[in-house]
Structures are given as structure tokens and as C-alpha cells.
């Protein structure tokens, strides 16, 4: 099979490219400078030339706070560019896999939010990503893979920040009133490959770790993994850390659609973190 991965040098994209190459798949992963998704004609020409079976759109405006002041620019890449990419896929028969986020949902309640939960983003980034979902779902066979609380070797992430701050401070105050499912980029990459091997219908799939925790709980787990005293991490509230963009209190996603296509939910977030940890610490040091 042949693949086009946009955003292939980003945190998720780089692990997806590695995962595909390790399986001997044919992968085109043009960098931002080589293929700017804002240039619709260039995108159409690239897809026409390479004729991929699958297009995975990992490219995005991911600066959540900056999107509040720059929503039009964020929409251009997270929404309008996806419309152009989707049109190229539709014309050539490529199957589009659009990476999305729990931020398209309102994050109310504390249960897992199902794939068909009504959307209701509470910040600009979420609104722009929702536009991208709509563009992908307008294609005949588009798949949305929503993820959340991602960490990986090749990008900034919460675990990486915690490691840095722990070296600088004796105690860390970490918010305990936002819950979610930490998710390793490698698990998402492998799940994208597994999804592509199915004839699953067009729709939304939630690629997040199983279980739940808060940012505080995740920070404590990281301290434990490092052999540090987890009591150095202290719980606090989101109100103590005001940021330009509101964050959903509940980022948990339900996983029912996987079983409908014969795949299990992603493994428990703690198991994934423990597997990833040696590789991550090596990559970040
Ligand atoms: N990180 C998370 O916690 C998280 C959570 C939920 C969902 N997601 C979603 O997961 C996906 C991957 O996220 P990530 O964290 O891996 O993002 P990332 O590391 O920020 O990577 C995004 C990539 O998009 C590229 N890009 C941006 N604008 C572009 C353009 N106009 N043309 C071509 N490429 C462009 C960037 O290239 P340059 O850097 O060279 O500009 C970068 O390689 C995104 O859809 C994101 O919304 C992420």
C-alpha cells in the first residue's frame, strides 16, 4: 500500500512514518517546506502524482493558546486545507484519515464521551479542528481518528515538561481537575495502520489510552517511574493556571467504535507509559 503522511515531521507524524517504513509500506512524507497544505493546487498536484492509497493528515495548527488570537490562520490549516486535501482524495480514490482531537467536544460530564457525542468546542482550536472533521466526513470514505493527551519522542508534551520542571524545582503544582487519557503516539500510529487494514465504514474512531487520570495523576506516575518521591507533586486547580484558551474538564473519549470493527480499545494509559518510558527518556536527554 502507498501512503501520504502530511505533518510527517511532527510528533505523531514522525512515529507514523517510522511505523509504516518498518512495515515496508511506501510512504511519502513531505515536510512543510516541501508541501504547504495551504497551497491547494500544490496539494492536488502532489496527490495526483503519488496516487496514495491512504492519506493521513497529521499536519495541523496545534498551538492551542495562540489559536485564540489567530483563529483565521488556524482555520486555514485545520479546516480549509483539509477541504482541499479531502477533494484530492475523493478525486483519486485515496482514503483520508484525518487526525482530530477531543477538543471538538465540550468536555462536560465525567464519563467517556462517545464517538457520536454532540460536538461543542469551547475554544478556537477546537472550532478549527471541527471544521477539519466536517471536511473529512464529507468524503465518501473518510475516517476521523480523534486522539488526546498525546506524548511522543519527537515533540513537546506534558511528560516532557514535567521532567524538565522536576529538575528545576523541588515541588510541582499540577492541575487535578482536568481528566483524560494519556496516549503514546506510537500506539496511535499502530492503530492507524490497523484501521487501514480494515474495511471499516466512514466515521469517527477514538484513539486514546484506556483508563483515566488527571494531569496531577500523570505527573505522579512520571515521578514514580523516575524513582522520585511522588509527594513532590501537589494537586491544584485549573483556576490557579489561567490560560488564553479554556481547556475541557473532561477529555475522556469512549472506545465503542473499535469493537464494532473487530479491534480492541488502545491499552491502558499506564501500561503504555511504562513501555514508552525508557525510549522517551533516551530521546529527551
Ligand atoms: N499533541 C496533542 O496532545 C494532540 C492531542 C489531540 C490531537 N492532536 C492532533 O494530532 C495531530 C498531530 O499533532 P502533533 O502533536 O503531532 O502536532 P505537531 O507536532 O505540532 O505537528 C504538526 C505538523 O504539521 C505541520 N504543519 C503545520 N502547518 C502546515 C502546513 N501549512 N503545511 C504543511 N505542514 C504543516 C508542522 O510542520 P512545521 O512544524 O514545519 O510547521 C508539523 O510537522 C494534529 O492533528 C493535532 O491536532 C494532538
Tab-separated table of C-alpha atoms and ligand atoms in Angstrom:
chain	number	residue	atom	x	y	z
A	1	UNK	CA	0.000	0.000	0.000
A	2	UNK	CA	1.163	3.554	-0.517
A	3	UNK	CA	0.711	6.367	1.933
A	4	UNK	CA	0.924	10.135	2.069
A	5	UNK	CA	1.564	11.439	5.585
A	6	UNK	CA	1.270	15.183	5.978
A	7	UNK	CA	2.907	16.704	9.035
A	8	UNK	CA	5.301	13.765	8.868
A	9	UNK	CA	7.978	15.547	10.891
A	10	UNK	CA	5.594	16.405	13.733
A	11	UNK	CA	5.247	14.422	16.957
A	12	UNK	CA	2.612	11.956	15.746
A	13	UNK	CA	3.566	12.084	12.070
A	14	UNK	CA	7.188	11.094	12.674
A	15	UNK	CA	6.174	7.991	14.642
A	16	UNK	CA	3.607	7.087	11.996
A	17	UNK	CA	6.192	7.362	9.222
A	18	UNK	CA	8.608	5.174	11.225
A	19	UNK	CA	5.871	2.626	11.884
A	20	UNK	CA	4.916	2.448	8.185
A	21	UNK	CA	8.504	2.229	6.987
A	22	UNK	CA	9.216	-0.563	9.485
A	23	UNK	CA	6.397	-2.500	7.806
A	24	UNK	CA	7.823	-1.920	4.340
A	25	UNK	CA	4.992	0.361	3.233
A	26	UNK	CA	5.611	3.003	0.568
A	27	UNK	CA	5.447	6.382	2.297
A	28	UNK	CA	5.654	9.942	1.037
A	29	UNK	CA	6.024	12.375	3.930
A	30	UNK	CA	6.787	15.795	2.519
A	31	UNK	CA	7.858	18.357	5.095
A	32	UNK	CA	6.075	21.673	5.472
A	33	UNK	CA	8.640	23.386	3.206
A	34	UNK	CA	8.176	20.745	0.507
A	35	UNK	CA	4.374	20.714	0.575
A	36	UNK	CA	2.491	23.577	2.204
A	37	UNK	CA	-1.062	22.406	2.836
A	38	UNK	CA	-2.236	25.984	2.446
A	39	UNK	CA	-1.422	25.709	-1.279
A	40	UNK	CA	-4.410	23.795	-2.594
A	41	UNK	CA	-3.073	23.450	-6.157
A	42	UNK	CA	0.214	22.008	-4.925
A	43	UNK	CA	-1.674	19.576	-2.681
A	44	UNK	CA	-3.846	18.418	-5.595
A	45	UNK	CA	-0.797	18.017	-7.835
A	46	UNK	CA	1.085	16.051	-5.157
A	47	UNK	CA	-1.804	13.640	-4.617
A	48	UNK	CA	-2.261	13.227	-8.393
A	49	UNK	CA	1.421	12.457	-8.842
A	50	UNK	CA	1.782	9.986	-5.943
A	51	UNK	CA	-1.670	8.368	-6.058
A	52	UNK	CA	-1.530	7.148	-2.427
A	53	UNK	CA	-3.992	4.555	-1.172
A	54	UNK	CA	-4.163	6.352	2.185
A	55	UNK	CA	-3.639	9.979	3.131
A	56	UNK	CA	-3.090	10.599	6.845
A	57	UNK	CA	-3.347	14.244	7.738
A	58	UNK	CA	-1.153	14.768	10.804
A	59	UNK	CA	-0.433	18.382	9.834
A	60	UNK	CA	-2.189	20.975	11.934
A	61	UNK	CA	-2.036	24.281	13.719
A	62	UNK	CA	-1.518	22.825	17.212
A	63	UNK	CA	-0.763	25.971	19.226
A	64	UNK	CA	-3.948	25.890	21.299
A	65	UNK	CA	-3.497	29.188	23.146
A	66	UNK	CA	-2.233	31.101	20.097
A	67	UNK	CA	-5.308	29.987	18.147
A	68	UNK	CA	-7.439	32.274	20.336
A	69	UNK	CA	-5.783	35.320	18.747
A	70	UNK	CA	-5.162	33.713	15.350
A	71	UNK	CA	-8.293	31.718	14.661
A	72	UNK	CA	-8.398	32.576	10.963
A	73	UNK	CA	-4.848	31.306	10.428
A	74	UNK	CA	-5.580	28.180	12.482
A	75	UNK	CA	-8.781	27.584	10.485
A	76	UNK	CA	-6.861	27.876	7.228
A	77	UNK	CA	-4.714	24.861	8.086
A	78	UNK	CA	-7.079	22.896	10.356
A	79	UNK	CA	-10.209	23.428	8.266
A	80	UNK	CA	-9.863	24.954	4.800
A	81	UNK	CA	-6.730	22.977	3.901
A	82	UNK	CA	-8.489	19.751	4.885
A	83	UNK	CA	-11.288	20.567	2.444
A	84	UNK	CA	-8.718	20.783	-0.368
A	85	UNK	CA	-6.965	17.595	0.752
A	86	UNK	CA	-10.304	15.797	1.021
A	87	UNK	CA	-11.236	16.881	-2.507
A	88	UNK	CA	-7.944	15.492	-3.840
A	89	UNK	CA	-8.595	12.194	-2.020
A	90	UNK	CA	-12.129	11.988	-3.353
A	91	UNK	CA	-10.964	12.598	-6.908
A	92	UNK	CA	-8.194	9.991	-6.815
A	93	UNK	CA	-9.897	7.371	-4.618
A	94	UNK	CA	-7.440	7.754	-1.731
A	95	UNK	CA	-8.837	7.088	1.716
A	96	UNK	CA	-8.422	10.119	4.013
A	97	UNK	CA	-7.570	9.629	7.686
A	98	UNK	CA	-7.967	12.967	9.439
A	99	UNK	CA	-6.371	13.254	12.872
A	100	UNK	CA	-8.565	15.132	15.302
A	101	UNK	CA	-8.963	15.885	18.970
A	102	UNK	CA	-11.298	15.663	21.948
A	103	UNK	CA	-11.340	19.484	21.825
A	104	UNK	CA	-14.166	19.273	19.259
A	105	UNK	CA	-16.347	18.170	22.216
A	106	UNK	CA	-17.472	20.259	25.174
A	107	UNK	CA	-15.857	18.053	27.836
A	108	UNK	CA	-18.850	18.255	30.162
A	109	UNK	CA	-19.689	15.365	32.481
A	110	UNK	CA	-17.067	12.937	33.698
A	111	UNK	CA	-17.811	9.810	31.702
A	112	UNK	CA	-16.169	8.779	28.449
A	113	UNK	CA	-17.561	10.845	25.574
A	114	UNK	CA	-18.841	8.540	22.829
A	115	UNK	CA	-17.895	8.898	19.179
A	116	UNK	CA	-21.339	10.283	18.366
A	117	UNK	CA	-21.457	12.775	21.259
A	118	UNK	CA	-22.675	16.157	20.020
A	119	UNK	CA	-19.746	18.405	19.187
A	120	UNK	CA	-19.379	21.704	21.032
A	121	UNK	CA	-15.849	23.075	21.126
A	122	UNK	CA	-15.094	25.531	23.915
A	123	UNK	CA	-12.073	27.176	22.311
A	124	UNK	CA	-10.855	28.428	18.928
A	125	UNK	CA	-8.543	25.461	18.278
A	126	UNK	CA	-11.463	23.078	18.814
A	127	UNK	CA	-13.651	25.047	16.401
A	128	UNK	CA	-10.995	24.878	13.694
A	129	UNK	CA	-10.424	21.151	14.199
A	130	UNK	CA	-14.186	20.581	13.975
A	131	UNK	CA	-14.134	22.254	10.554
A	132	UNK	CA	-11.476	19.707	9.551
A	133	UNK	CA	-13.623	16.818	10.755
A	134	UNK	CA	-16.571	18.061	8.730
A	135	UNK	CA	-14.427	18.317	5.611
A	136	UNK	CA	-13.162	14.751	6.031
A	137	UNK	CA	-16.610	13.356	6.777
A	138	UNK	CA	-17.913	14.964	3.586
A	139	UNK	CA	-15.818	12.473	1.598
A	140	UNK	CA	-17.210	9.076	0.678
A	141	UNK	CA	-14.822	7.037	2.865
A	142	UNK	CA	-13.167	9.476	5.297
A	143	UNK	CA	-12.061	8.328	8.712
A	144	UNK	CA	-11.629	10.635	11.697
A	145	UNK	CA	-9.161	9.430	14.302
A	146	UNK	CA	-9.556	11.554	17.416
A	147	UNK	CA	-6.829	11.471	19.983
A	148	UNK	CA	-5.909	13.442	23.133
A	149	UNK	CA	-3.196	13.997	25.748
A	150	UNK	CA	-0.506	12.839	23.300
A	151	UNK	CA	3.136	12.367	24.099
A	152	UNK	CA	5.935	11.072	21.927
A	153	UNK	CA	9.668	11.167	21.400
A	154	UNK	CA	9.637	13.980	18.845
A	155	UNK	CA	7.774	16.940	20.217
A	156	UNK	CA	6.766	18.953	23.233
A	157	UNK	CA	4.361	17.225	25.605
A	158	UNK	CA	3.231	17.245	29.218
A	159	UNK	CA	5.506	14.366	30.350
A	160	UNK	CA	8.492	16.051	28.762
A	161	UNK	CA	7.662	19.335	30.506
A	162	UNK	CA	7.281	17.552	33.853
A	163	UNK	CA	10.742	16.006	33.517
A	164	UNK	CA	12.242	19.422	32.814
A	165	UNK	CA	10.423	21.173	35.656
A	166	UNK	CA	11.245	18.400	38.120
A	167	UNK	CA	14.924	19.094	37.540
A	168	UNK	CA	14.387	22.776	38.299
A	169	UNK	CA	12.000	22.706	41.290
A	170	UNK	CA	11.567	20.757	44.491
A	171	UNK	CA	7.754	20.706	44.248
A	172	UNK	CA	5.378	20.995	41.312
A	173	UNK	CA	1.750	22.157	41.442
A	174	UNK	CA	-0.244	20.265	38.823
A	175	UNK	CA	-3.937	20.556	37.973
A	176	UNK	CA	-6.136	17.798	39.298
A	177	UNK	CA	-9.481	18.949	37.898
A	178	UNK	CA	-8.917	18.018	34.247
A	179	UNK	CA	-9.204	14.324	33.453
A	180	UNK	CA	-8.159	12.453	30.361
A	181	UNK	CA	-6.340	9.524	28.833
A	182	UNK	CA	-2.592	9.901	28.255
A	183	UNK	CA	-1.753	8.434	24.856
A	184	UNK	CA	1.565	7.410	23.297
A	185	UNK	CA	1.996	8.470	19.678
A	186	UNK	CA	3.342	5.010	18.790
A	187	UNK	CA	0.067	3.415	19.937
A	188	UNK	CA	-1.897	5.836	17.744
A	189	UNK	CA	0.414	5.187	14.789
A	190	UNK	CA	-0.042	1.430	15.111
A	191	UNK	CA	-3.780	1.855	15.425
A	192	UNK	CA	-3.924	3.925	12.229
A	193	UNK	CA	-2.144	1.106	10.404
A	194	UNK	CA	-4.549	-1.443	11.891
A	195	UNK	CA	-7.557	0.677	10.911
A	196	UNK	CA	-6.306	0.943	7.353
A	197	UNK	CA	-6.224	-2.843	7.108
A	198	UNK	CA	-9.992	-2.999	7.765
A	199	UNK	CA	-12.912	-2.105	5.570
A	200	UNK	CA	-14.393	-0.082	8.423
A	201	UNK	CA	-17.101	2.310	7.359
A	202	UNK	CA	-16.528	6.024	7.195
A	203	UNK	CA	-16.760	7.522	10.654
A	204	UNK	CA	-15.148	8.567	13.898
A	205	UNK	CA	-12.722	6.424	15.919
A	206	UNK	CA	-11.199	7.334	19.291
A	207	UNK	CA	-7.509	6.519	19.653
A	208	UNK	CA	-6.748	7.313	23.287
A	209	UNK	CA	-5.354	5.174	26.075
A	210	UNK	CA	-7.809	3.233	28.215
A	211	UNK	CA	-8.441	4.186	31.835
A	212	UNK	CA	-8.385	7.737	33.145
A	213	UNK	CA	-6.307	10.075	35.228
A	214	UNK	CA	-5.734	13.776	35.837
A	215	UNK	CA	-2.650	15.790	34.887
A	216	UNK	CA	-1.732	15.514	38.576
A	217	UNK	CA	-2.085	11.722	38.460
A	218	UNK	CA	0.040	11.561	35.317
A	219	UNK	CA	2.751	13.726	36.883
A	220	UNK	CA	2.796	11.475	39.956
A	221	UNK	CA	3.186	8.403	37.728
A	222	UNK	CA	6.129	10.036	35.980
A	223	UNK	CA	7.795	10.755	39.318
A	224	UNK	CA	7.263	7.146	40.350
A	225	UNK	CA	8.770	5.917	37.071
A	226	UNK	CA	11.804	8.082	37.700
A	227	UNK	CA	12.193	6.776	41.249
A	228	UNK	CA	11.390	10.203	42.688
A	229	UNK	CA	9.043	10.911	45.591
A	230	UNK	CA	5.560	11.457	44.074
A	231	UNK	CA	4.681	13.628	47.092
A	232	UNK	CA	6.766	16.337	45.394
A	233	UNK	CA	3.758	16.726	43.070
A	234	UNK	CA	0.904	18.713	44.643
A	235	UNK	CA	-2.658	18.924	43.333
A	236	UNK	CA	-4.062	22.268	42.275
A	237	UNK	CA	-6.948	23.562	40.152
A	238	UNK	CA	-7.201	24.968	36.629
A	239	UNK	CA	-8.202	28.301	38.164
A	240	UNK	CA	-4.642	28.582	39.518
A	241	UNK	CA	-3.276	28.370	35.949
A	242	UNK	CA	-5.326	30.759	33.788
A	243	UNK	CA	-4.522	30.359	30.096
A	244	UNK	CA	-5.797	32.142	26.981
A	245	UNK	CA	-7.760	29.081	25.774
A	246	UNK	CA	-10.194	27.256	28.029
A	247	UNK	CA	-9.451	23.546	28.424
A	248	UNK	CA	-12.176	20.895	28.651
A	249	UNK	CA	-12.524	19.473	32.166
A	250	UNK	CA	-13.194	16.042	30.706
A	251	UNK	CA	-11.064	14.806	27.814
A	252	UNK	CA	-12.100	11.167	28.166
A	253	UNK	CA	-13.172	9.511	24.930
A	254	UNK	CA	-15.277	6.364	24.574
A	255	UNK	CA	-13.962	3.478	22.513
A	256	UNK	CA	-17.079	1.654	21.331
A	257	UNK	CA	-16.446	2.012	17.595
A	258	UNK	CA	-13.330	-0.175	17.726
A	259	UNK	CA	-15.223	-3.244	18.851
A	260	UNK	CA	-17.690	-2.700	16.009
A	261	UNK	CA	-14.829	-3.252	13.552
A	262	UNK	CA	-13.109	-6.054	15.474
A	263	UNK	CA	-10.317	-4.075	17.137
A	264	UNK	CA	-9.761	-3.726	20.899
A	265	UNK	CA	-9.520	-0.334	22.593
A	266	UNK	CA	-5.985	1.012	22.992
A	267	UNK	CA	-4.165	-0.417	26.026
A	268	UNK	CA	-4.314	1.214	29.461
A	269	UNK	CA	-2.511	4.568	29.579
A	270	UNK	CA	-0.261	3.411	32.463
A	271	UNK	CA	0.909	0.304	30.613
A	272	UNK	CA	1.697	2.386	27.531
A	273	UNK	CA	3.598	4.984	29.565
A	274	UNK	CA	5.705	2.292	31.213
A	275	UNK	CA	6.520	0.734	27.820
A	276	UNK	CA	7.363	4.074	26.276
A	277	UNK	CA	9.358	5.484	29.157
A	278	UNK	CA	12.894	4.154	28.504
A	279	UNK	CA	12.699	5.250	24.860
A	280	UNK	CA	11.271	8.662	25.762
A	281	UNK	CA	13.843	9.417	28.439
A	282	UNK	CA	16.604	8.466	25.978
A	283	UNK	CA	15.115	10.681	23.268
A	284	UNK	CA	14.643	13.657	25.582
A	285	UNK	CA	18.031	13.596	27.310
B	1	LIG	N1	-0.382	16.926	20.747
B	1	LIG	C1	-1.539	16.561	21.305
B	1	LIG	O1	-1.658	16.409	22.555
B	1	LIG	C2	-2.743	16.313	20.434
B	1	LIG	C3	-3.955	15.995	21.068
B	1	LIG	C4	-5.075	15.737	20.285
B	1	LIG	C5	-4.993	15.790	18.917
B	1	LIG	N2	-3.829	16.125	18.307
B	1	LIG	C6	-3.801	16.186	16.853
B	1	LIG	O2	-2.844	15.248	16.384
B	1	LIG	C7	-2.272	15.716	15.164
B	1	LIG	C8	-0.762	15.695	15.289
B	1	LIG	O3	-0.399	16.518	16.383
B	1	LIG	P1	1.121	16.694	16.821
B	1	LIG	O4	1.109	16.993	18.259
B	1	LIG	O5	1.937	15.590	16.249
B	1	LIG	O6	1.444	18.052	16.050
B	1	LIG	P2	2.834	18.764	15.732
B	1	LIG	O7	3.979	18.036	16.358
B	1	LIG	O8	2.617	20.216	16.021
B	1	LIG	O9	2.967	18.551	14.161
B	1	LIG	C9	2.163	19.261	13.252
B	1	LIG	C10	2.846	19.218	11.919
B	1	LIG	O10	2.072	19.972	10.986
B	1	LIG	C11	2.975	20.664	10.142
B	1	LIG	N3	2.305	21.788	9.516
B	1	LIG	C12	1.759	22.871	10.117
B	1	LIG	N4	1.261	23.708	9.187
B	1	LIG	C13	1.491	23.130	7.968
B	1	LIG	C14	1.211	23.494	6.635
B	1	LIG	N5	0.589	24.652	6.335
B	1	LIG	N6	1.598	22.669	5.643
B	1	LIG	C15	2.232	21.501	5.923
B	1	LIG	N7	2.526	21.091	7.168
B	1	LIG	C16	2.157	21.898	8.174
B	1	LIG	C17	4.084	21.092	11.078
B	1	LIG	O11	5.241	21.414	10.354
B	1	LIG	P3	6.170	22.636	10.872
B	1	LIG	O12	6.445	22.367	12.324
B	1	LIG	O13	7.366	22.549	9.991
B	1	LIG	O14	5.345	23.870	10.652
B	1	LIG	C18	4.257	19.822	11.920
B	1	LIG	O15	5.137	18.905	11.279
B	1	LIG	C19	-2.894	17.081	14.915
B	1	LIG	O16	-3.988	16.923	14.060
B	1	LIG	C20	-3.385	17.517	16.271
B	1	LIG	O17	-4.476	18.402	16.154
B	1	LIG	C21	-2.696	16.386	19.041
